[in-house]
Amino acid sequence: MTAPDLSMAQISRRMLSAKAEQFTESVIREMTRLAMKHGAVNLSQGFPDFAAPEEIKEAARKAIADDINQYAITWGAKPREITICCGSTEAMMSAMMAIINPGDEIVVFEPFYENYGPDAILSGATPRFVKLRTPDWSFDEEELSAAFGPHTKAIILNTPNNPTGKVFTRAELEFIRDLCVRWNAYCITDEIYEHILYDGAKHISMACIDGMRDRTIVINGLSKTYSVTGWRVGWVLAPPEPTQPIRKVHDFLTVGAAAPLQQAGASALHFPQSYYDKLAGSYTAKRERLLKILERSGFTVFKPRGAYYIMTDISRFADPDAVRFRADTKDVRFARYLVETIGVAVVPGSSFYNNAQDGASQVRFTFCKKEETLLAAEERLSKLRA
Ligand code: GLN
């Protein structure tokens, strides 16, 4: 068989998506694969390694036994302003694709959960980054105000925040509200860690701030609250207007999330308050445990007020051998050294920043792990020298 003649147009046609070329694979998921490859203790990706609550598992078994096994109604349950998606990852992507047009900008606090980068590229939004600054991850009001403008379509908020553990205060939310109103922008708020709070921190949803009910798109899911990250059930709560396109985008992306797991999730939403108190209490103890381990090992820690990550500064550690742990920035070399030589997987700080240099002296640990796992990490990290 001879090769067909190709026209110049065919030859010059780009065979792969230019959008997909603009972002890398997820560093967080990659670190989990490296942890498995090197037999390391995995404190990188934020998924619990302990059992999910018996009640939610029983509800899922019952839903399957009761034959809730066909497509769910595409957006989920009947109420009008909720769309159930395949995890909050799809919820965020559907929301962005439903509101973004060419030329639109989004404001993103940095460091940010790495998905927001590809979300922006795939939906076609131009991100404008605003720094959260150590040690308390506060933002500069002038810097935030300057990031808004006539092209701003939305601000992406994540509170409690991954990776910093910041919980936005009412005053901060009101300041953001005033900018959203002034520039006629949405707030897309990722509240997946809403029940994981410490030291009396209170979660306030932007949707509850005066004047924001009609411009807030809330993203949430079962994963973190009920320790079922592999079920992939998340949702979007949005006003009727954006809900229309969000439902259409979601329908053609995935049709729907697993029907019996939606059913089980609906029953979990009725768990008593004691469930949530216990969850926060158990994570408080794990946070204390990991903070101590990290401080003893020589890390500078930024104590989180919510979510289940600890951002650390690694300036006190020597830069690992650049030849052996080839990478552009110190955080990546250090993370490779940790996973390969010490036996603990973490996420390099640069994966939470637009400019890798900004995260070059940080790495993120997670503590949503059982005591055995934290103990093993403690033993391994004791070999580390600051
Ligand atoms: N949110 C989790 C993290 O930051 C991971 C979520 C995911 O990998 N989909 O580690």
Short mmCIF file of C-alpha atoms and ligand atoms in Angstrom, two decimals:
data_model
loop_
_atom_site.label_atom_id
_atom_site.label_comp_id
_atom_site.label_asym_id
_atom_site.label_seq_id
_atom_site.Cartn_x
_atom_site.Cartn_y
_atom_site.Cartn_z
CA MET A 1 0.00 0.00 0.00
CA THR A 2 1.36 3.43 -0.88
CA ALA A 3 0.89 6.46 1.33
CA PRO A 4 -1.84 8.78 0.11
CA ASP A 5 -0.73 12.17 -1.21
CA LEU A 6 -1.32 14.77 1.45
CA SER A 7 -2.29 18.31 0.53
CA MET A 8 -0.35 21.18 2.12
CA ALA A 9 -3.43 21.97 4.18
CA GLN A 10 -3.44 18.45 5.58
CA ILE A 11 0.27 18.55 6.32
CA SER A 12 0.10 21.86 8.14
CA ARG A 13 -3.04 20.94 10.06
CA ARG A 14 -2.30 20.54 13.74
CA MET A 15 -3.16 16.95 14.66
CA LEU A 16 -3.43 17.52 18.41
CA SER A 17 -5.25 20.13 20.44
CA ALA A 18 -3.26 23.31 21.09
CA LYS A 19 -5.23 23.74 24.31
CA ALA A 20 -4.21 20.33 25.66
CA GLU A 21 -0.58 21.12 24.84
CA GLN A 22 -0.64 24.06 27.21
CA PHE A 23 -0.87 22.09 30.44
CA THR A 24 1.02 19.15 31.92
CA GLU A 25 -0.27 16.00 33.58
CA SER A 26 -1.46 16.51 37.14
CA VAL A 27 1.57 16.63 39.45
CA ILE A 28 -0.62 15.58 42.38
CA ARG A 29 -1.76 12.37 40.67
CA GLU A 30 1.79 11.77 39.37
CA MET A 31 3.14 11.89 42.95
CA THR A 32 0.72 9.10 43.94
CA ARG A 33 2.08 6.97 41.08
CA LEU A 34 5.66 7.72 42.19
CA ALA A 35 4.77 6.84 45.79
CA MET A 36 3.57 3.43 44.60
CA LYS A 37 6.60 2.92 42.39
CA HIS A 38 9.06 3.66 45.22
CA GLY A 39 7.03 2.12 48.05
CA ALA A 40 6.85 5.53 49.72
CA VAL A 41 4.37 6.70 52.37
CA ASN A 42 1.91 8.77 50.37
CA LEU A 43 1.29 12.19 51.91
CA SER A 44 0.83 13.78 48.48
CA GLN A 45 -2.66 13.31 47.01
CA GLY A 46 -5.52 14.27 49.30
CA PHE A 47 -7.49 11.06 49.65
CA PRO A 48 -8.21 9.28 52.95
CA ASP A 49 -6.59 5.86 53.39
CA PHE A 50 -9.08 4.87 56.08
CA ALA A 51 -12.57 3.38 55.77
CA ALA A 52 -15.59 5.41 54.64
CA PRO A 53 -18.52 5.58 57.12
CA GLU A 54 -20.45 2.29 57.38
CA GLU A 55 -23.80 4.10 56.85
CA ILE A 56 -22.86 5.54 53.44
CA LYS A 57 -21.48 2.20 52.26
CA GLU A 58 -24.68 0.46 53.40
CA ALA A 59 -26.79 3.06 51.57
CA ALA A 60 -24.80 2.38 48.36
CA ARG A 61 -25.22 -1.39 48.69
CA LYS A 62 -28.96 -0.90 49.23
CA ALA A 63 -29.29 1.41 46.23
CA ILE A 64 -27.75 -1.24 43.97
CA ALA A 65 -29.89 -4.00 45.51
CA ASP A 66 -32.97 -1.80 44.94
CA ASP A 67 -31.98 -1.55 41.27
CA ILE A 68 -31.06 2.10 41.09
CA ASN A 69 -28.79 0.99 38.28
CA GLN A 70 -29.81 3.00 35.20
CA TYR A 71 -29.02 6.58 34.17
CA ALA A 72 -30.04 9.06 36.81
CA ILE A 73 -31.96 12.10 35.59
CA THR A 74 -29.06 13.88 33.92
CA TRP A 75 -28.70 16.75 36.40
CA GLY A 76 -29.44 14.61 39.44
CA ALA A 77 -32.30 15.19 41.82
CA LYS A 78 -35.45 17.23 41.11
CA PRO A 79 -34.77 20.62 42.75
CA ARG A 80 -34.08 23.27 40.19
CA GLU A 81 -30.70 24.73 40.98
CA ILE A 82 -28.44 21.71 41.50
CA THR A 83 -26.48 19.73 38.92
CA ILE A 84 -24.86 16.48 40.06
CA CYS A 85 -21.54 15.82 38.32
CA CYS A 86 -18.71 13.25 38.23
CA GLY A 87 -16.85 14.77 41.15
CA SER A 88 -16.32 18.44 41.86
CA THR A 89 -13.61 18.30 39.16
CA GLU A 90 -16.28 17.95 36.48
CA ALA A 91 -18.54 20.36 38.36
CA MET A 92 -15.87 23.08 38.14
CA MET A 93 -15.13 22.35 34.48
CA SER A 94 -18.85 22.35 33.53
CA ALA A 95 -19.40 25.64 35.36
CA MET A 96 -16.45 27.28 33.61
CA MET A 97 -17.39 25.98 30.16
CA ALA A 98 -20.94 27.21 30.72
CA ILE A 99 -20.04 30.85 31.41
CA ILE A 100 -16.74 31.60 29.63
CA ASN A 101 -16.47 33.35 26.24
CA PRO A 102 -13.32 34.25 24.29
CA GLY A 103 -11.67 37.27 25.91
CA ASP A 104 -13.09 36.55 29.37
CA GLU A 105 -10.81 36.74 32.38
CA ILE A 106 -10.99 34.93 35.70
CA VAL A 107 -9.34 36.00 38.94
CA VAL A 108 -7.57 33.17 40.77
CA PHE A 109 -5.91 33.31 44.19
CA GLU A 110 -2.43 31.82 44.14
CA PRO A 111 -1.25 29.27 45.32
CA PHE A 112 -4.24 27.47 43.79
CA TYR A 113 -5.46 23.89 43.45
CA GLU A 114 -3.74 22.75 40.27
CA ASN A 115 -6.96 21.85 38.38
CA TYR A 116 -7.91 25.52 38.03
CA GLY A 117 -5.08 26.05 35.52
CA PRO A 118 -6.30 23.48 32.96
CA ASP A 119 -9.92 24.48 33.75
CA ALA A 120 -9.06 27.99 32.57
CA ILE A 121 -7.23 26.80 29.44
CA LEU A 122 -9.91 24.31 28.37
CA SER A 123 -12.75 26.77 28.93
CA GLY A 124 -10.78 29.55 27.21
CA ALA A 125 -10.50 31.95 30.14
CA THR A 126 -7.44 34.10 30.78
CA PRO A 127 -6.42 33.81 34.44
CA ARG A 128 -5.33 36.83 36.48
CA PHE A 129 -3.46 35.63 39.56
CA VAL A 130 -3.57 37.30 42.97
CA LYS A 131 -1.14 36.20 45.68
CA LEU A 132 -2.08 34.81 49.07
CA ARG A 133 0.93 35.70 51.22
CA THR A 134 2.62 33.77 54.02
CA PRO A 135 2.44 33.40 56.95
CA ASP A 136 -1.36 33.91 57.16
CA TRP A 137 -2.15 33.73 53.43
CA SER A 138 -3.79 37.14 53.42
CA PHE A 139 -4.23 39.05 50.16
CA ASP A 140 -3.49 42.64 49.32
CA GLU A 141 -6.73 44.52 48.65
CA GLU A 142 -5.16 46.76 46.03
CA GLU A 143 -3.66 43.81 44.19
CA LEU A 144 -7.05 42.07 44.14
CA SER A 145 -8.87 45.23 43.02
CA ALA A 146 -6.36 45.69 40.20
CA ALA A 147 -6.97 42.13 38.94
CA PHE A 148 -10.64 42.91 38.27
CA GLY A 149 -11.72 44.81 35.18
CA PRO A 150 -14.28 45.00 32.41
CA HIS A 151 -13.29 41.55 31.08
CA THR A 152 -13.58 39.76 34.44
CA LYS A 153 -16.20 37.01 34.16
CA ALA A 154 -15.59 35.35 37.53
CA ILE A 155 -13.37 34.96 40.53
CA ILE A 156 -12.47 31.43 41.63
CA LEU A 157 -12.55 31.06 45.38
CA ASN A 158 -11.65 27.93 47.34
CA THR A 159 -12.50 28.11 51.03
CA PRO A 160 -11.38 26.27 53.15
CA ASN A 161 -8.41 26.48 50.84
CA ASN A 162 -6.24 23.83 49.21
CA PRO A 163 -3.22 24.00 49.55
CA THR A 164 -2.91 26.75 52.19
CA GLY A 165 -5.61 25.86 54.75
CA LYS A 166 -6.83 29.46 54.67
CA VAL A 167 -10.48 30.00 55.63
CA PHE A 168 -11.75 33.25 54.14
CA THR A 169 -13.34 35.61 56.69
CA ARG A 170 -16.64 37.45 56.31
CA ALA A 171 -14.77 40.74 55.84
CA GLU A 172 -12.66 39.23 53.03
CA LEU A 173 -15.76 37.75 51.36
CA GLU A 174 -17.52 41.11 51.55
CA PHE A 175 -14.54 42.82 49.96
CA ILE A 176 -14.63 40.26 47.14
CA ARG A 177 -18.41 40.69 46.88
CA ASP A 178 -18.03 44.43 46.31
CA LEU A 179 -15.62 43.77 43.43
CA CYS A 180 -17.94 41.16 41.89
CA VAL A 181 -20.86 43.59 42.04
CA ARG A 182 -18.80 46.49 40.71
CA TRP A 183 -17.51 44.52 37.72
CA ASN A 184 -20.60 42.35 37.23
CA ALA A 185 -18.72 39.09 37.81
CA TYR A 186 -19.64 35.66 39.15
CA CYS A 187 -17.95 34.04 42.11
CA ILE A 188 -17.30 30.33 41.59
CA THR A 189 -16.66 28.98 45.06
CA ASP A 190 -15.17 25.53 45.64
CA GLU A 191 -16.32 24.49 49.12
CA ILE A 192 -15.31 20.83 49.09
CA TYR A 193 -13.61 21.16 52.54
CA GLU A 194 -16.52 23.02 54.18
CA HIS A 195 -16.72 20.63 57.14
CA ILE A 196 -12.98 20.32 57.78
CA LEU A 197 -12.24 23.27 60.09
CA TYR A 198 -9.96 23.93 63.08
CA ASP A 199 -9.53 26.34 66.01
CA GLY A 200 -13.14 27.55 65.83
CA ALA A 201 -12.82 28.69 62.19
CA LYS A 202 -16.25 29.12 60.57
CA HIS A 203 -17.02 28.33 56.96
CA ILE A 204 -19.04 31.06 55.27
CA SER A 205 -20.37 30.41 51.79
CA MET A 206 -20.18 33.31 49.37
CA ALA A 207 -23.76 32.42 48.37
CA CYS A 208 -24.85 33.57 51.85
CA ILE A 209 -23.17 36.98 51.64
CA ASP A 210 -25.71 39.77 51.05
CA GLY A 211 -26.09 40.48 47.36
CA MET A 212 -24.24 37.34 46.18
CA ARG A 213 -27.09 34.80 45.99
CA ASP A 214 -27.59 35.52 42.28
CA ARG A 215 -23.94 35.62 41.26
CA THR A 216 -22.46 32.69 43.16
CA ILE A 217 -21.81 29.24 41.72
CA VAL A 218 -21.09 26.77 44.52
CA ILE A 219 -19.00 23.66 43.83
CA ASN A 220 -19.03 20.83 46.35
CA GLY A 221 -19.09 17.04 46.57
CA LEU A 222 -19.12 13.89 48.67
CA SER A 223 -15.39 13.13 48.38
CA LYS A 224 -13.84 14.88 51.36
CA THR A 225 -16.81 15.10 53.74
CA TYR A 226 -17.65 11.40 53.50
CA SER A 227 -14.19 10.01 52.63
CA VAL A 228 -15.30 8.62 49.25
CA THR A 229 -12.99 10.33 46.75
CA GLY A 230 -13.28 7.41 44.31
CA TRP A 231 -17.08 7.61 44.03
CA ARG A 232 -16.82 10.73 41.88
CA VAL A 233 -19.99 12.49 43.02
CA GLY A 234 -19.89 16.28 43.11
CA TRP A 235 -22.34 19.05 42.38
CA VAL A 236 -22.93 22.63 41.30
CA LEU A 237 -25.45 24.89 43.02
CA ALA A 238 -26.09 27.93 40.85
CA PRO A 239 -28.80 30.48 40.11
CA PRO A 240 -31.33 29.41 37.42
CA GLU A 241 -29.66 31.37 34.60
CA PRO A 242 -26.19 29.70 34.69
CA THR A 243 -27.76 26.41 35.77
CA GLN A 244 -29.26 26.04 32.27
CA PRO A 245 -25.94 25.93 30.35
CA ILE A 246 -24.16 24.12 33.21
CA ARG A 247 -26.69 21.27 32.89
CA LYS A 248 -26.26 21.12 29.12
CA VAL A 249 -22.46 21.05 29.30
CA HIS A 250 -22.56 18.43 32.05
CA ASP A 251 -25.04 16.27 30.09
CA PHE A 252 -22.84 16.12 27.01
CA LEU A 253 -19.62 15.66 28.99
CA THR A 254 -20.73 12.77 31.17
CA VAL A 255 -24.56 12.34 31.12
CA GLY A 256 -24.49 11.70 34.83
CA ALA A 257 -22.67 10.52 37.91
CA ALA A 258 -23.12 6.94 39.19
CA ALA A 259 -26.82 6.64 40.06
CA PRO A 260 -26.62 4.37 43.14
CA LEU A 261 -23.82 6.49 44.59
CA GLN A 262 -25.92 9.63 44.15
CA GLN A 263 -28.66 7.86 46.08
CA ALA A 264 -26.23 6.94 48.86
CA GLY A 265 -24.92 10.51 48.90
CA ALA A 266 -28.42 11.91 49.26
CA SER A 267 -28.88 9.82 52.40
CA ALA A 268 -25.46 10.87 53.76
CA LEU A 269 -26.54 14.52 53.53
CA HIS A 270 -28.95 13.67 56.38
CA PHE A 271 -26.20 12.50 58.75
CA PRO A 272 -26.58 14.10 62.21
CA GLN A 273 -24.39 17.05 63.27
CA SER A 274 -22.39 14.63 65.44
CA TYR A 275 -20.94 13.06 62.27
CA TYR A 276 -19.46 16.37 61.14
CA ASP A 277 -18.19 17.22 64.64
CA LYS A 278 -16.43 13.87 64.80
CA LEU A 279 -14.91 14.36 61.36
CA ALA A 280 -13.46 17.77 62.29
CA GLY A 281 -12.28 16.40 65.66
CA SER A 282 -10.47 13.50 64.07
CA TYR A 283 -8.74 15.78 61.54
CA THR A 284 -7.75 18.18 64.34
CA ALA A 285 -5.80 15.36 65.99
CA LYS A 286 -4.18 14.36 62.68
CA ARG A 287 -3.22 17.97 61.99
CA GLU A 288 -1.50 18.25 65.39
CA ARG A 289 0.30 14.96 64.78
CA LEU A 290 1.68 15.96 61.36
CA LEU A 291 2.53 19.52 62.46
CA LYS A 292 4.73 18.07 65.24
CA ILE A 293 6.40 15.58 62.92
CA LEU A 294 7.19 18.29 60.36
CA GLU A 295 8.44 20.83 62.88
CA ARG A 296 10.72 18.23 64.45
CA SER A 297 12.05 17.35 60.98
CA GLY A 298 13.04 20.95 60.22
CA PHE A 299 10.17 22.22 58.04
CA THR A 300 8.71 25.67 58.57
CA VAL A 301 4.97 24.95 58.76
CA PHE A 302 1.99 27.15 57.98
CA LYS A 303 -0.73 25.95 60.32
CA PRO A 304 -3.96 25.36 58.37
CA ARG A 305 -7.33 26.62 59.67
CA GLY A 306 -9.24 24.28 57.37
CA ALA A 307 -8.92 21.47 54.78
CA TYR A 308 -6.35 18.69 55.32
CA TYR A 309 -3.05 19.94 53.95
CA ILE A 310 0.01 21.59 55.46
CA MET A 311 2.06 23.92 53.29
CA THR A 312 5.67 24.04 54.40
CA ASP A 313 8.77 26.04 53.62
CA ILE A 314 11.88 23.99 52.83
CA SER A 315 14.50 26.79 52.97
CA ARG A 316 16.24 25.12 55.91
CA PHE A 317 17.06 22.04 53.81
CA ALA A 318 19.96 21.77 51.42
CA ASP A 319 19.08 21.60 47.74
CA PRO A 320 19.31 17.92 46.69
CA ASP A 321 21.83 16.86 44.08
CA ALA A 322 20.77 18.58 40.87
CA VAL A 323 22.29 15.85 38.70
CA ARG A 324 20.53 12.98 40.39
CA PHE A 325 17.16 14.70 40.98
CA ARG A 326 17.01 16.62 37.72
CA ALA A 327 14.38 19.33 37.83
CA ASP A 328 14.19 23.06 37.29
CA THR A 329 13.21 24.10 40.78
CA LYS A 330 14.30 23.10 44.27
CA ASP A 331 10.82 22.00 45.43
CA VAL A 332 10.66 19.39 42.65
CA ARG A 333 14.22 18.14 43.35
CA PHE A 334 13.38 17.99 47.05
CA ALA A 335 10.09 16.12 46.40
CA ARG A 336 11.95 13.59 44.22
CA TYR A 337 14.61 13.12 46.89
CA LEU A 338 11.88 12.65 49.52
CA VAL A 339 9.96 10.05 47.54
CA GLU A 340 13.01 8.12 46.24
CA THR A 341 15.48 8.33 49.13
CA ILE A 342 13.52 9.14 52.30
CA GLY A 343 10.35 7.30 51.25
CA VAL A 344 7.67 9.96 51.70
CA ALA A 345 5.63 11.45 48.84
CA VAL A 346 4.61 15.13 48.92
CA VAL A 347 3.47 17.66 46.33
CA PRO A 348 6.07 20.20 45.12
CA GLY A 349 4.98 23.78 45.77
CA SER A 350 5.46 24.91 42.18
CA SER A 351 2.43 22.89 41.05
CA PHE A 352 0.25 25.43 42.88
CA TYR A 353 1.72 28.48 41.14
CA ASN A 354 1.60 29.93 37.65
CA ASN A 355 5.30 30.78 37.83
CA ALA A 356 7.20 27.73 39.15
CA GLN A 357 9.79 29.92 40.92
CA ASP A 358 7.10 31.23 43.27
CA GLY A 359 6.64 27.76 44.76
CA ALA A 360 10.28 26.71 44.64
CA SER A 361 10.75 26.74 48.41
CA GLN A 362 7.47 25.06 49.36
CA VAL A 363 6.08 21.52 49.48
CA ARG A 364 2.60 20.36 50.54
CA PHE A 365 1.83 17.46 52.87
CA THR A 366 -1.62 15.94 53.49
CA PHE A 367 -2.72 14.37 56.78
CA CYS A 368 -5.96 12.61 55.74
CA LYS A 369 -4.27 9.35 56.65
CA LYS A 370 -4.55 6.75 59.38
CA GLU A 371 -2.20 6.76 62.39
CA GLU A 372 -0.13 3.86 60.99
CA THR A 373 0.58 5.93 57.87
CA LEU A 374 1.54 9.03 59.85
CA LEU A 375 3.75 6.90 62.12
CA ALA A 376 5.54 5.40 59.11
CA ALA A 377 6.05 8.92 57.71
CA GLU A 378 7.44 10.03 61.09
CA GLU A 379 9.99 7.21 61.11
CA ARG A 380 11.14 7.96 57.58
CA LEU A 381 11.29 11.72 58.04
CA SER A 382 13.51 11.25 61.10
CA LYS A 383 16.30 10.44 58.60
CA LEU A 384 15.98 13.92 57.13
CA ARG A 385 18.50 16.57 58.20
CA ALA A 386 17.79 20.29 58.10
N1 GLN B 1 -7.85 17.51 45.96
C1 GLN B 1 -6.86 16.49 46.09
C2 GLN B 1 -5.48 17.08 46.29
O1 GLN B 1 -5.28 18.24 46.16
C3 GLN B 1 -6.76 15.60 44.91
C4 GLN B 1 -7.93 15.55 44.05
C5 GLN B 1 -7.64 14.79 42.82
O2 GLN B 1 -6.51 14.31 42.61
N2 GLN B 1 -8.62 14.69 42.00
O3 GLN B 1 -4.58 16.35 46.56
#
